[in-house]
mmCIF file of C-alpha atoms and ligand atoms in Angstrom:
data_model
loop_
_atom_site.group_PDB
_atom_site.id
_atom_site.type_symbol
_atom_site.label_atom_id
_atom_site.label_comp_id
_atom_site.label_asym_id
_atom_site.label_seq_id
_atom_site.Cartn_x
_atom_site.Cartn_y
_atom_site.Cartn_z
ATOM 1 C CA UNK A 22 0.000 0.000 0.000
ATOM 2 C CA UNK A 23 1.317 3.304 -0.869
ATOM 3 C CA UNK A 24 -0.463 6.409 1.078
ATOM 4 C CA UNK A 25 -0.058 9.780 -0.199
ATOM 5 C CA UNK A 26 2.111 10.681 2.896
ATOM 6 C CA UNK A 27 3.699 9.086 5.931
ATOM 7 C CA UNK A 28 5.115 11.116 9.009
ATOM 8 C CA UNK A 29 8.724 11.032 10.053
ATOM 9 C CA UNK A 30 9.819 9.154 13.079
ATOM 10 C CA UNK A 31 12.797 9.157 14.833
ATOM 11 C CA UNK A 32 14.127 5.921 16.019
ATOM 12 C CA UNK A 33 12.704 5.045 19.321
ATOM 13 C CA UNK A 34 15.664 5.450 21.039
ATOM 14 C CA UNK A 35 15.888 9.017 19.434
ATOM 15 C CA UNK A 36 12.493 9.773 21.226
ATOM 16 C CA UNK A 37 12.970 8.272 24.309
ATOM 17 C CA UNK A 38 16.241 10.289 25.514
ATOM 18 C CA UNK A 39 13.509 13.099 25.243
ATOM 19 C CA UNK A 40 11.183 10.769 27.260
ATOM 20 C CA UNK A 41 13.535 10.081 30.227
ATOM 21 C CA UNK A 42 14.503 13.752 30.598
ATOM 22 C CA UNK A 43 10.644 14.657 30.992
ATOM 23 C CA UNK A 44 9.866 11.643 33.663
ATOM 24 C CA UNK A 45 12.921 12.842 35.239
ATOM 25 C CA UNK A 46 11.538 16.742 35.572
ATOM 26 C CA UNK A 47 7.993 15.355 35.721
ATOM 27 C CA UNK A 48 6.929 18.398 33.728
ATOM 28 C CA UNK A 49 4.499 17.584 30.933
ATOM 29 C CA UNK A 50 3.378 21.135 29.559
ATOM 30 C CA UNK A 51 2.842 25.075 30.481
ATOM 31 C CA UNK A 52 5.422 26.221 28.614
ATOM 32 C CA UNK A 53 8.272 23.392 29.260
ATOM 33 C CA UNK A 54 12.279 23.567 28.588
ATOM 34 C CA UNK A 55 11.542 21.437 25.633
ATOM 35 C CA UNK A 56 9.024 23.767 24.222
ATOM 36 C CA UNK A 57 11.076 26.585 24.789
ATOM 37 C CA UNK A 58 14.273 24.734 23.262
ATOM 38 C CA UNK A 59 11.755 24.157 20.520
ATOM 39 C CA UNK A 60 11.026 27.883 20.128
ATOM 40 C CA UNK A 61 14.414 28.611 20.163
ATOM 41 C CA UNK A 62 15.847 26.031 17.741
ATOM 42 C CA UNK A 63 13.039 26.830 15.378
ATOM 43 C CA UNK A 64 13.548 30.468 15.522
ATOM 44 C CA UNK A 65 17.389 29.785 14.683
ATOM 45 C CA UNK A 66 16.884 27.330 11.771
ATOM 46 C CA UNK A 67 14.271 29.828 10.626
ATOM 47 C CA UNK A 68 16.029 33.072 11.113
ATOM 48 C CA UNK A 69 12.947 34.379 12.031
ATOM 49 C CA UNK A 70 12.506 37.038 14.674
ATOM 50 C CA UNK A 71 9.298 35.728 17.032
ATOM 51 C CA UNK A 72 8.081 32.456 17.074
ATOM 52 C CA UNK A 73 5.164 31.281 19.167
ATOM 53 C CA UNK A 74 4.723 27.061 19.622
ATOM 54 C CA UNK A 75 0.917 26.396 19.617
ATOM 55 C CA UNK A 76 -0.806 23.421 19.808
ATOM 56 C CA UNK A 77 -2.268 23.418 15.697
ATOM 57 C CA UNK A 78 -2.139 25.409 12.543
ATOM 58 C CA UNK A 79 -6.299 26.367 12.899
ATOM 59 C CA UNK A 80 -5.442 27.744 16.681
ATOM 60 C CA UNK A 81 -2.475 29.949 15.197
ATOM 61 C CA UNK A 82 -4.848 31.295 12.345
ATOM 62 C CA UNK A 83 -7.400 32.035 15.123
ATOM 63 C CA UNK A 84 -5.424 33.339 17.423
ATOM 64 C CA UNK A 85 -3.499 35.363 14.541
ATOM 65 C CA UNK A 86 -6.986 36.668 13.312
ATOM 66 C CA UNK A 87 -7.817 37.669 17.090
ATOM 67 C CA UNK A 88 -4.695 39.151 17.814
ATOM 68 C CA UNK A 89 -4.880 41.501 14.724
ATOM 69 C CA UNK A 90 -8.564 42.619 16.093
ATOM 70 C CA UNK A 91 -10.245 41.717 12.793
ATOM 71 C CA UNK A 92 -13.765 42.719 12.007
ATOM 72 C CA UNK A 93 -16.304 42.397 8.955
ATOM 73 C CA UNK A 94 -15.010 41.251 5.620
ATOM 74 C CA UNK A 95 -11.082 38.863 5.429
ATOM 75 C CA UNK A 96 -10.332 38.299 2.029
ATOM 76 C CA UNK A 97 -9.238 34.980 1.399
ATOM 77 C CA UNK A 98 -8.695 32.216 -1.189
ATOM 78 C CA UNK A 99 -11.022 29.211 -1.965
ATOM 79 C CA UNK A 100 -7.862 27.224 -2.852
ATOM 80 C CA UNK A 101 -7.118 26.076 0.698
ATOM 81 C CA UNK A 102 -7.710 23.639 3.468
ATOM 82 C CA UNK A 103 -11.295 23.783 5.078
ATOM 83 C CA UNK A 104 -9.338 25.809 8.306
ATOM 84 C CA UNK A 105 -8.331 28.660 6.465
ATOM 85 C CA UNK A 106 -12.249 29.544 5.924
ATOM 86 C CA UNK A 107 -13.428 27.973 8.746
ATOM 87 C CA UNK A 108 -11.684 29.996 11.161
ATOM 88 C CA UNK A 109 -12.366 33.177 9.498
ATOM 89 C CA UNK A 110 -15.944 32.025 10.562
ATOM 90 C CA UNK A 111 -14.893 30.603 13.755
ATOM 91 C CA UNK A 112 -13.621 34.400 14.662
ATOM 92 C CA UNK A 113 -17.304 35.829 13.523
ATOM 93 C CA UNK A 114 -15.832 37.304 10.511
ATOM 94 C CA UNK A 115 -16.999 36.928 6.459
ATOM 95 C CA UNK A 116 -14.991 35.466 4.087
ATOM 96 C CA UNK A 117 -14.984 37.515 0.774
ATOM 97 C CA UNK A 118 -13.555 34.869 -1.658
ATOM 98 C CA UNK A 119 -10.974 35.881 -4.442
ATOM 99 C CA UNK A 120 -9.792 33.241 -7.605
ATOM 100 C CA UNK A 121 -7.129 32.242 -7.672
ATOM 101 C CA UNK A 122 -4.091 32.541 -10.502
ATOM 102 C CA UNK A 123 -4.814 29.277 -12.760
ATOM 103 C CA UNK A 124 -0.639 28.585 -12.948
ATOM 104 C CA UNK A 125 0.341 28.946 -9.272
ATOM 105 C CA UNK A 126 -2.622 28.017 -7.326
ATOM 106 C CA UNK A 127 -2.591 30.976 -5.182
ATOM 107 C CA UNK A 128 -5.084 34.066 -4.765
ATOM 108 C CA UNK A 129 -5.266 36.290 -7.581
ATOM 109 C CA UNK A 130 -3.732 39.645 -6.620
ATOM 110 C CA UNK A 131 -5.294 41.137 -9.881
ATOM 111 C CA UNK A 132 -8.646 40.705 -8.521
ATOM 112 C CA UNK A 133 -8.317 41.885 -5.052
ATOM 113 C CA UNK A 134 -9.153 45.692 -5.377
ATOM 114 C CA UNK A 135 -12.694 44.542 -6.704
ATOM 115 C CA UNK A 136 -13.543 42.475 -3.493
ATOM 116 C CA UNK A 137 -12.510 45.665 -1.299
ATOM 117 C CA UNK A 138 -15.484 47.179 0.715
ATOM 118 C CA UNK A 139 -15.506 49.631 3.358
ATOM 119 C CA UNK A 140 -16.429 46.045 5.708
ATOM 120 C CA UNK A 141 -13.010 44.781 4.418
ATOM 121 C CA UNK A 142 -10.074 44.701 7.595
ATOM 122 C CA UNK A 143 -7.669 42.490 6.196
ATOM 123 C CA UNK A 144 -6.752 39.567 3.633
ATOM 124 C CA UNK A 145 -5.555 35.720 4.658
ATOM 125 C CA UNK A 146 -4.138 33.820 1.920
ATOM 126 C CA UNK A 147 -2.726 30.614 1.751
ATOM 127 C CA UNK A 148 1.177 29.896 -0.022
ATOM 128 C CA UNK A 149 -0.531 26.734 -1.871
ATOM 129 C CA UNK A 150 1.672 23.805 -1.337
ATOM 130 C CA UNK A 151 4.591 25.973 -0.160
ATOM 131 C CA UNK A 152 4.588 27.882 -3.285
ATOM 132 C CA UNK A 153 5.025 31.350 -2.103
ATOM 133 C CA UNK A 154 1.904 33.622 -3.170
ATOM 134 C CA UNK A 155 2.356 37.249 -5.026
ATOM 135 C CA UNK A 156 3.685 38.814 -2.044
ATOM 136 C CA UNK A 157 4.948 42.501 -3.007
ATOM 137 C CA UNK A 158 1.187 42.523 -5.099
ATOM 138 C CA UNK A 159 -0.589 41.620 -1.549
ATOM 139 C CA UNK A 160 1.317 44.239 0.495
ATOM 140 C CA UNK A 161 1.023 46.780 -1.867
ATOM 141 C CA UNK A 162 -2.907 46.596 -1.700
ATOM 142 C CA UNK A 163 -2.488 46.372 1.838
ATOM 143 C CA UNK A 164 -1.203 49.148 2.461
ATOM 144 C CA UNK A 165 -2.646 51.009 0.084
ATOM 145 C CA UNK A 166 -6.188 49.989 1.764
ATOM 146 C CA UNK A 167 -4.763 50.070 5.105
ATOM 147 C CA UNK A 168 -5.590 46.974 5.376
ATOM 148 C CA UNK A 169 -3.575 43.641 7.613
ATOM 149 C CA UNK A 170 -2.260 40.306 5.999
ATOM 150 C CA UNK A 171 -2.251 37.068 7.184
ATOM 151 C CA UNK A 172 0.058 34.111 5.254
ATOM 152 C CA UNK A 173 -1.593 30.734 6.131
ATOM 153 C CA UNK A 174 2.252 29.295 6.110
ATOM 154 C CA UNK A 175 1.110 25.307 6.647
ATOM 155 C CA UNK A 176 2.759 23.778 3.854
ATOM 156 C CA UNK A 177 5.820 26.328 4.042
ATOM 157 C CA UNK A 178 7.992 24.780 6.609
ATOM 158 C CA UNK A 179 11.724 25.235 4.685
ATOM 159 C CA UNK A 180 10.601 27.904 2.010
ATOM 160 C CA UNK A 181 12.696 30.926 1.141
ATOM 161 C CA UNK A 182 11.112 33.543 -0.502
ATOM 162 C CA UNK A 183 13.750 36.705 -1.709
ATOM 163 C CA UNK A 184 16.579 34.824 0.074
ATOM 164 C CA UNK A 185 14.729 34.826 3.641
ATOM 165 C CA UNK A 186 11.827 32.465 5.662
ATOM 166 C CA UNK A 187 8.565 33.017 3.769
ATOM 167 C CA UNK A 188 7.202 33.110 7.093
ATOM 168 C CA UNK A 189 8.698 36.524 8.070
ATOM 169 C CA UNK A 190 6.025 38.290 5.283
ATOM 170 C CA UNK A 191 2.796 39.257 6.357
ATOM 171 C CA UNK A 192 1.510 41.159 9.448
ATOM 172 C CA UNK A 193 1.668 37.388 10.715
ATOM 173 C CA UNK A 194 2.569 34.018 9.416
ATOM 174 C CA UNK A 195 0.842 31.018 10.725
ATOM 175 C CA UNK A 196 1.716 27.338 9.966
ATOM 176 C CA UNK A 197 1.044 23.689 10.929
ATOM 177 C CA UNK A 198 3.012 20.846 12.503
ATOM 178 C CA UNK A 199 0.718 18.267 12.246
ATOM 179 C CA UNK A 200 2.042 14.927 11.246
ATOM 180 C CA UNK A 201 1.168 15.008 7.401
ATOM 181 C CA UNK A 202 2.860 18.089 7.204
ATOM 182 C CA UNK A 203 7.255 18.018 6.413
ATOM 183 C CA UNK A 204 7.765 19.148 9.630
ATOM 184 C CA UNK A 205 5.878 18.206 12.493
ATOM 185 C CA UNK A 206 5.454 17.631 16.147
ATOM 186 C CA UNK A 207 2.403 15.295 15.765
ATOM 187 C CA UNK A 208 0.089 17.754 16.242
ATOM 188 C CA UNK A 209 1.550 21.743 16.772
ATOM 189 C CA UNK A 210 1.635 24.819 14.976
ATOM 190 C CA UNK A 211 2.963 28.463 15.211
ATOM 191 C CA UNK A 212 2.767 32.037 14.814
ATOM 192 C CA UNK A 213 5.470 34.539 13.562
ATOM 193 C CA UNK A 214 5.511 38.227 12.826
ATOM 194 C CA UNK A 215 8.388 40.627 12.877
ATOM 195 C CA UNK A 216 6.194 42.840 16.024
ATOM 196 C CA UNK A 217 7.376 42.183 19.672
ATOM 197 C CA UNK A 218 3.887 43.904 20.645
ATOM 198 C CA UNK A 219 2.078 41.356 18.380
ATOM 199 C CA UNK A 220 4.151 38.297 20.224
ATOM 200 C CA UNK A 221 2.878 39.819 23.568
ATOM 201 C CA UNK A 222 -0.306 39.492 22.881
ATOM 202 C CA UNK A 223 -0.674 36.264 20.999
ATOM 203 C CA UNK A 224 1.667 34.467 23.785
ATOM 204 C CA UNK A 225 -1.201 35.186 26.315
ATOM 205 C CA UNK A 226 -3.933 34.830 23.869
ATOM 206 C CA UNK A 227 -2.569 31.538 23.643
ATOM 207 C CA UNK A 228 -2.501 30.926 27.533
ATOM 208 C CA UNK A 229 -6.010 31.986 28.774
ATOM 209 C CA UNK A 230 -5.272 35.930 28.565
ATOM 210 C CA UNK A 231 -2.452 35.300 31.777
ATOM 211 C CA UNK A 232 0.627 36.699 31.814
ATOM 212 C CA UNK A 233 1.391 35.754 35.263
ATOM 213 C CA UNK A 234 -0.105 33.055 37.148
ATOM 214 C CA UNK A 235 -1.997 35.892 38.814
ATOM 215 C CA UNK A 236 -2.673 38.256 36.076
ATOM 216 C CA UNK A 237 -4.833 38.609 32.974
ATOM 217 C CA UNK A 238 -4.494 41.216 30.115
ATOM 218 C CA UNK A 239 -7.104 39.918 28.339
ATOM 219 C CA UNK A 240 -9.341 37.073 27.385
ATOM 220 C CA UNK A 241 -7.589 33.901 25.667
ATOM 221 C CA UNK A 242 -8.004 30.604 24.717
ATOM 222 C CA UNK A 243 -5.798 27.266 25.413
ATOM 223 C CA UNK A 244 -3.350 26.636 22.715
ATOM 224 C CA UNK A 245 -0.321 25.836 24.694
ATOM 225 C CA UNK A 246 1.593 22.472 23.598
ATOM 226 C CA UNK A 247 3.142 19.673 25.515
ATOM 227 C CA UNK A 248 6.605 18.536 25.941
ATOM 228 C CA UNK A 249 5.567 15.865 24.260
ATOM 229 C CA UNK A 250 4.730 17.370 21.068
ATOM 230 C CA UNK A 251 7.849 19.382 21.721
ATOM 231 C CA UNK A 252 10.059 16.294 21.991
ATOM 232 C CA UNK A 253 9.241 15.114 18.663
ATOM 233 C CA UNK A 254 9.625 18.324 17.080
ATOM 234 C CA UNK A 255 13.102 18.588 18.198
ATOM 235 C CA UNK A 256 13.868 14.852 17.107
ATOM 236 C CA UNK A 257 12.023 15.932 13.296
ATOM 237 C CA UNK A 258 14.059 18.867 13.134
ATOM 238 C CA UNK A 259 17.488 17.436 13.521
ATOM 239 C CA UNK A 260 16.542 15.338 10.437
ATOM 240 C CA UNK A 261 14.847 18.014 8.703
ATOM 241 C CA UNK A 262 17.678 18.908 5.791
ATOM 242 C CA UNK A 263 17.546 15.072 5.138
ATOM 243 C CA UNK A 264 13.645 15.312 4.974
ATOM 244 C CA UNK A 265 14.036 18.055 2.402
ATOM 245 C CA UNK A 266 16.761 16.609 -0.200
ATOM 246 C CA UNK A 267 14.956 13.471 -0.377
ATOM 247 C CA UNK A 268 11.241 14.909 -1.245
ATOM 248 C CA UNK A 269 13.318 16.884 -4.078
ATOM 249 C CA UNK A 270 14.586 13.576 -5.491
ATOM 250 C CA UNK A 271 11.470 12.257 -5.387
ATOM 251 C CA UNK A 272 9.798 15.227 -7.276
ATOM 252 C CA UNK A 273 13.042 15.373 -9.841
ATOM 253 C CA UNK A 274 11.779 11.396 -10.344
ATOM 254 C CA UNK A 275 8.549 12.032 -10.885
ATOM 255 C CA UNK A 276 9.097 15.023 -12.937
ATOM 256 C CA UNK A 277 11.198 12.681 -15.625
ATOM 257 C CA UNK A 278 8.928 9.914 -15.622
ATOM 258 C CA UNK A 279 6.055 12.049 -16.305
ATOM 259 C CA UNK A 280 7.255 14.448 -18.725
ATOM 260 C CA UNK A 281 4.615 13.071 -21.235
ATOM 261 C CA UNK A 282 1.912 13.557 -19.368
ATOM 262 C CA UNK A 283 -0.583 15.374 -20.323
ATOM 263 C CA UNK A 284 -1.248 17.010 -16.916
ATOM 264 C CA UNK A 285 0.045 20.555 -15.584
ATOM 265 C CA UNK A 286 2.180 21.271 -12.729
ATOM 266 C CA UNK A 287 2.499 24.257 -10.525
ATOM 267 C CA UNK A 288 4.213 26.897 -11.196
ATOM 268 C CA UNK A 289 6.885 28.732 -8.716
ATOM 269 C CA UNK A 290 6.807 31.744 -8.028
ATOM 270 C CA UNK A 291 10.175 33.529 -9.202
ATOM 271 C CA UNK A 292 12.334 34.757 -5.959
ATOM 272 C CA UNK A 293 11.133 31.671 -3.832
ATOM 273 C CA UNK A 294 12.888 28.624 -3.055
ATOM 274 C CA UNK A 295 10.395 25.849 -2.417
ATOM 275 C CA UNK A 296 10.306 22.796 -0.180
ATOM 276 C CA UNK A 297 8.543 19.869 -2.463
ATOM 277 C CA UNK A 298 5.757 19.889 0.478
ATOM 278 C CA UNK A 299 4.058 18.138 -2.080
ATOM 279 C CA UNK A 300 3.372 16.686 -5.827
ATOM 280 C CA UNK A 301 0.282 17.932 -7.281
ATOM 281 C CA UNK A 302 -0.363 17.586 -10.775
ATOM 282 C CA UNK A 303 -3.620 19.238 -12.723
ATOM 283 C CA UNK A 304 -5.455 16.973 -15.144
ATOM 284 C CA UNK A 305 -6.999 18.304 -18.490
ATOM 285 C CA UNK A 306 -10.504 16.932 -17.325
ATOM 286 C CA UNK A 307 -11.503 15.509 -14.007
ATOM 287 C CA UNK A 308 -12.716 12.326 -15.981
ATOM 288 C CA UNK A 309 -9.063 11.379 -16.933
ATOM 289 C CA UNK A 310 -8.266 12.553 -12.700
ATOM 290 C CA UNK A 311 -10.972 9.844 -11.758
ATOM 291 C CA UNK A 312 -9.720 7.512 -14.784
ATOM 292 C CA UNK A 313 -5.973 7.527 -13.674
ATOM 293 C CA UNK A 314 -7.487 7.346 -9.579
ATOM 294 C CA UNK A 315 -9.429 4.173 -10.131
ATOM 295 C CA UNK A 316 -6.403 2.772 -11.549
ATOM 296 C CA UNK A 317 -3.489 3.728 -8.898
ATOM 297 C CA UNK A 318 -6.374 2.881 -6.444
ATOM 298 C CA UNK A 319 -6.821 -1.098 -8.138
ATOM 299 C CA UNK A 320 -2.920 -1.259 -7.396
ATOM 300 C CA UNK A 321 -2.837 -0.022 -4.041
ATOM 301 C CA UNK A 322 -1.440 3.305 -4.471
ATOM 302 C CA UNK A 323 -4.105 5.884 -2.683
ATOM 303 C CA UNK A 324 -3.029 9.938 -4.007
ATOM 304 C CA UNK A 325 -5.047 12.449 -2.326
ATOM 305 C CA UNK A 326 -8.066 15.143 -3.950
ATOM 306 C CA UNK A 327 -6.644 18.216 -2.212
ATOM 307 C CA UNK A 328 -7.917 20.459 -2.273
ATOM 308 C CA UNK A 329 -11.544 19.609 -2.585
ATOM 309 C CA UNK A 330 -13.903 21.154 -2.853
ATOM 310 C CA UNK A 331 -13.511 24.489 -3.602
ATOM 311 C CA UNK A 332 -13.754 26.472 -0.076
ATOM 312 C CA UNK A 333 -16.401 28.797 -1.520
ATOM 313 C CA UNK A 334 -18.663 25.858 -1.984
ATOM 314 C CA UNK A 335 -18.744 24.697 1.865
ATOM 315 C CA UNK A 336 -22.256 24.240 2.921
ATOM 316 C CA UNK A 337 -22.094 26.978 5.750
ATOM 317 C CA UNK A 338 -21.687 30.013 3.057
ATOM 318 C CA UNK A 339 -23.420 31.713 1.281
ATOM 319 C CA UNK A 340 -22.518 31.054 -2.592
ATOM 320 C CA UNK A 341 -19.877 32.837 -4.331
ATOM 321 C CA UNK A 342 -19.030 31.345 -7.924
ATOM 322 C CA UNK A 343 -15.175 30.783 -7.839
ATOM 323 C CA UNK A 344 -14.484 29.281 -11.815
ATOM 324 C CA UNK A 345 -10.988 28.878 -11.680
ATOM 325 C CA UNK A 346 -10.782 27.119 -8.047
ATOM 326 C CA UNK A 347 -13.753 25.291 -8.914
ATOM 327 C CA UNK A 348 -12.499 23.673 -12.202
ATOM 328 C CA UNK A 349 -8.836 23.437 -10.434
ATOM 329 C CA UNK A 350 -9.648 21.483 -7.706
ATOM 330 C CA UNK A 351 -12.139 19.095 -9.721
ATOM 331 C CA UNK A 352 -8.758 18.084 -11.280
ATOM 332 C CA UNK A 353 -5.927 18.329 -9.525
ATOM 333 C CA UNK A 354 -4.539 15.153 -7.412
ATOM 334 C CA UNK A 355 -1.351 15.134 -4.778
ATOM 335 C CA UNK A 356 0.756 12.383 -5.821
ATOM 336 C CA UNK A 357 2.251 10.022 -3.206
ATOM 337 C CA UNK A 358 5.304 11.784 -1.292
ATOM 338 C CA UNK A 359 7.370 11.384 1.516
ATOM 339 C CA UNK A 360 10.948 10.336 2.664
ATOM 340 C CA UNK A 361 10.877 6.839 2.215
ATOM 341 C CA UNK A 362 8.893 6.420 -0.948
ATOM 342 C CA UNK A 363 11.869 4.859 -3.115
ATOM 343 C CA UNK A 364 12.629 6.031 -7.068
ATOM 344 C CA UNK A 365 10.719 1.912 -7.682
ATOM 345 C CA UNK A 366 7.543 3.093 -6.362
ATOM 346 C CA UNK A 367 7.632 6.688 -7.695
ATOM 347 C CA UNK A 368 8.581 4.937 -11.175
ATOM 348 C CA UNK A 369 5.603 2.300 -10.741
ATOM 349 C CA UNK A 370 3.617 5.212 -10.152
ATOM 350 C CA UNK A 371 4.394 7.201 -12.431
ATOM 351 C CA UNK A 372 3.804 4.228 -15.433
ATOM 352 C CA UNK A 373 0.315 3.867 -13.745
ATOM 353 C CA UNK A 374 -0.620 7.644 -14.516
ATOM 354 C CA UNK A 375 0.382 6.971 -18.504
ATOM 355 C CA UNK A 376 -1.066 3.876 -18.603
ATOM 356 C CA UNK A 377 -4.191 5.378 -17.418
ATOM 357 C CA UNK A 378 -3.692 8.103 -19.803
ATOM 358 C CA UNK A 379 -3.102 5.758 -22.873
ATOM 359 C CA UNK A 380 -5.804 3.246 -22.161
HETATM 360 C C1 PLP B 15 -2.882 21.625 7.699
HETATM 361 C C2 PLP B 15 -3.409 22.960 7.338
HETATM 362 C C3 PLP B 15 -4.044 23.791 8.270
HETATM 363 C C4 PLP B 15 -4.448 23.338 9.638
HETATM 364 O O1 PLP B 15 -3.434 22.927 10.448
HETATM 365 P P1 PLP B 15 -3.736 21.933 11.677
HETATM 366 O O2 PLP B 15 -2.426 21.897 12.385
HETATM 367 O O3 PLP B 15 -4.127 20.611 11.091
HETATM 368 O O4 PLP B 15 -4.818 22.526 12.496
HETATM 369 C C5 PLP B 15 -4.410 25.076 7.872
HETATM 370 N N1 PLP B 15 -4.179 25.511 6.627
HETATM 371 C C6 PLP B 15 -3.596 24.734 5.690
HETATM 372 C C7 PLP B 15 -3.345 25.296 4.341
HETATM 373 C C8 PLP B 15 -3.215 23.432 6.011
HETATM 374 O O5 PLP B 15 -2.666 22.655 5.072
#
């Protein structure tokens, strides 16, 4: 069987120095020395200014939408996972959908300034499998409408965008460590921005308002992590430039194999380095997607529709027509990807999707 992703793990041993050291201190969360080394070593790798360790990537995008005091209308993409919209909602706000750009994936810049009311306070767009989104486009219409930006970072763990971490653009970047994602702590997520005032208030957002055992600046929610989490995070991470090399092999494979396909791939954005978070391909017709799915399904081999649906067609909203992310995500498929898929599989794959193709 061949899933479309596995998570890393660290030998046992590996994990269980981590586990010994915690038994030892017998402290299990509330802001642990393993979640702070976390914080630290991430911040290092990451050369990122303020990094806050939640417990998942939908709590950061709350929290980041809560911090930021947003009201009314968020612009946002319907190219995403279901959290991106949902907690736009979640946060009592409206979700003004734009298209998205038919090559990369990723909200159309060009058709912002139409979506703009006087209701709008801000726009949250997603970097589409860790292909960085039209960044100087976004901040320039930010600015010029006064309004803040949000980067749902999830699938951006290891991205460089203009020679720095893509997750140091936007008012605030959020991401996800879950364990489908490249890098992850099981479950876990985080929030950066360059603003130390920002980092005040989402570290006690994130800890029921307190910022003393005694003392409350505001009203928060619970989205500490454990040491736990932590632990594995810090075993991932010292395997993490392994992690990355190997994905790109596996996408160089794929890429040969495939190059008579008759299905699109992404295109990167100039200026960013990307992190092969994942291998989607875009079929001419979503009968030759369900063709070439029925047949790497009869062999075993189980891609992933993602995304779909298109976000503006959840049940809870009210209907926005979205063409291109409609017809996109009818047809595109994430191929299987993850460090120990070998170049055999990717190539047994890969003959699947033309036999499919040529039947
Ligand atoms: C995974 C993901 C999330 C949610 O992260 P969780 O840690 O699972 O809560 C949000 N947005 C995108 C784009 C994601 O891929």
């Amino acid at each position: 069987m061949i899933p479309v992703t596995k998570p890393f793990l660290p030998s046992q041993e590996e994990y269980n120095k981590y586990l010994s050291a915690i038994w030892e201190r017998q402290w299990l969360t509330n802001n642990g020395p393993l979640v702070n080394e976390l914080e630290l070593r991430l911040k290092d790798y990451l050369k990122v200014k303020h990094l806050l360790y939640v417990s998942n990537g939908t709590l950061a995008l709350q929290i980041a939408i809560k911090a930021l005091d947003l009201k009314g209308e968020i612009i946002t993409t319907p190219f995403s996972f279901s959290a991106t919209t949902g907690s736009i909602v979640w946060e009592g706000c409206e979700p003004v959908f734009v298209d998205i750009d038919a090559d990369t994936l990723n909200i159309d810049p060009t058709s912002i300034e139409a979506a703009i009311t006087p209701k709008t306070t801000a726009i949250l767009a997603t970097h589409v499998y860790g292909n960085a989104c039209d960044i100087n486009s976004i901040d320039s219409i930010a600015k010029k409408y006064n309004l803040k930006v949000i980067y749902d970072a999830a699938h951006c763990f290891g991205v460089k965008y203009k020679g720095q971490s893509i997750f140091n653009f936007g008012d605030i970047s959020t991401t996800s460590f879950h364990a489908t994602k490249l890098f992850h702590t099981i479950e876990g997520g985080a929030l950066v921005t360059n603003s130390p005032e920002l980092t005040y208030k989402m570290s006690y957002l994130r800890s029921f308002g307190n910022i003393s055992p005694e003392e409350f600046a505001g009203v928060g929610t619970n989205a500490k992590n454990s040491e736990f989490h932590a632990a594995m995070g810090l075993c991932v991470l010292e395997r993490i430039d392994q992690i990355l090399n190997v994905r790109k092999v596996i996408c160089e494979r794929y890429n040969l194999m495939l190059s008579t396909l008759n299905a699109k791939r992404i295109k990167i954005q100039s200026e960013c380095s990307w992190n092969h978070s994942y291998f989607p391909i875009i079929f001419e017709t979503e009968e030759a997607l369900l063709k070439a799915l029925k047949l790497l399904n009869d062999n075993k081999v189980y891609p992933r529709r993602y995304f779909y649906p298109s976000l503006n067609t959840l049940p809870f909203l009210k209907s926005q027509e979205m063409p291109i992310a409609e017809s996109v995500s009818k047809r595109i498929l994430c191929l299987p990807l993850y460090h120990t898929l070998n170049i055999e599989e990717v190539d047994f794959i890969a003959r699947l999707l033309l036999r499919a193709q040529n039947n």
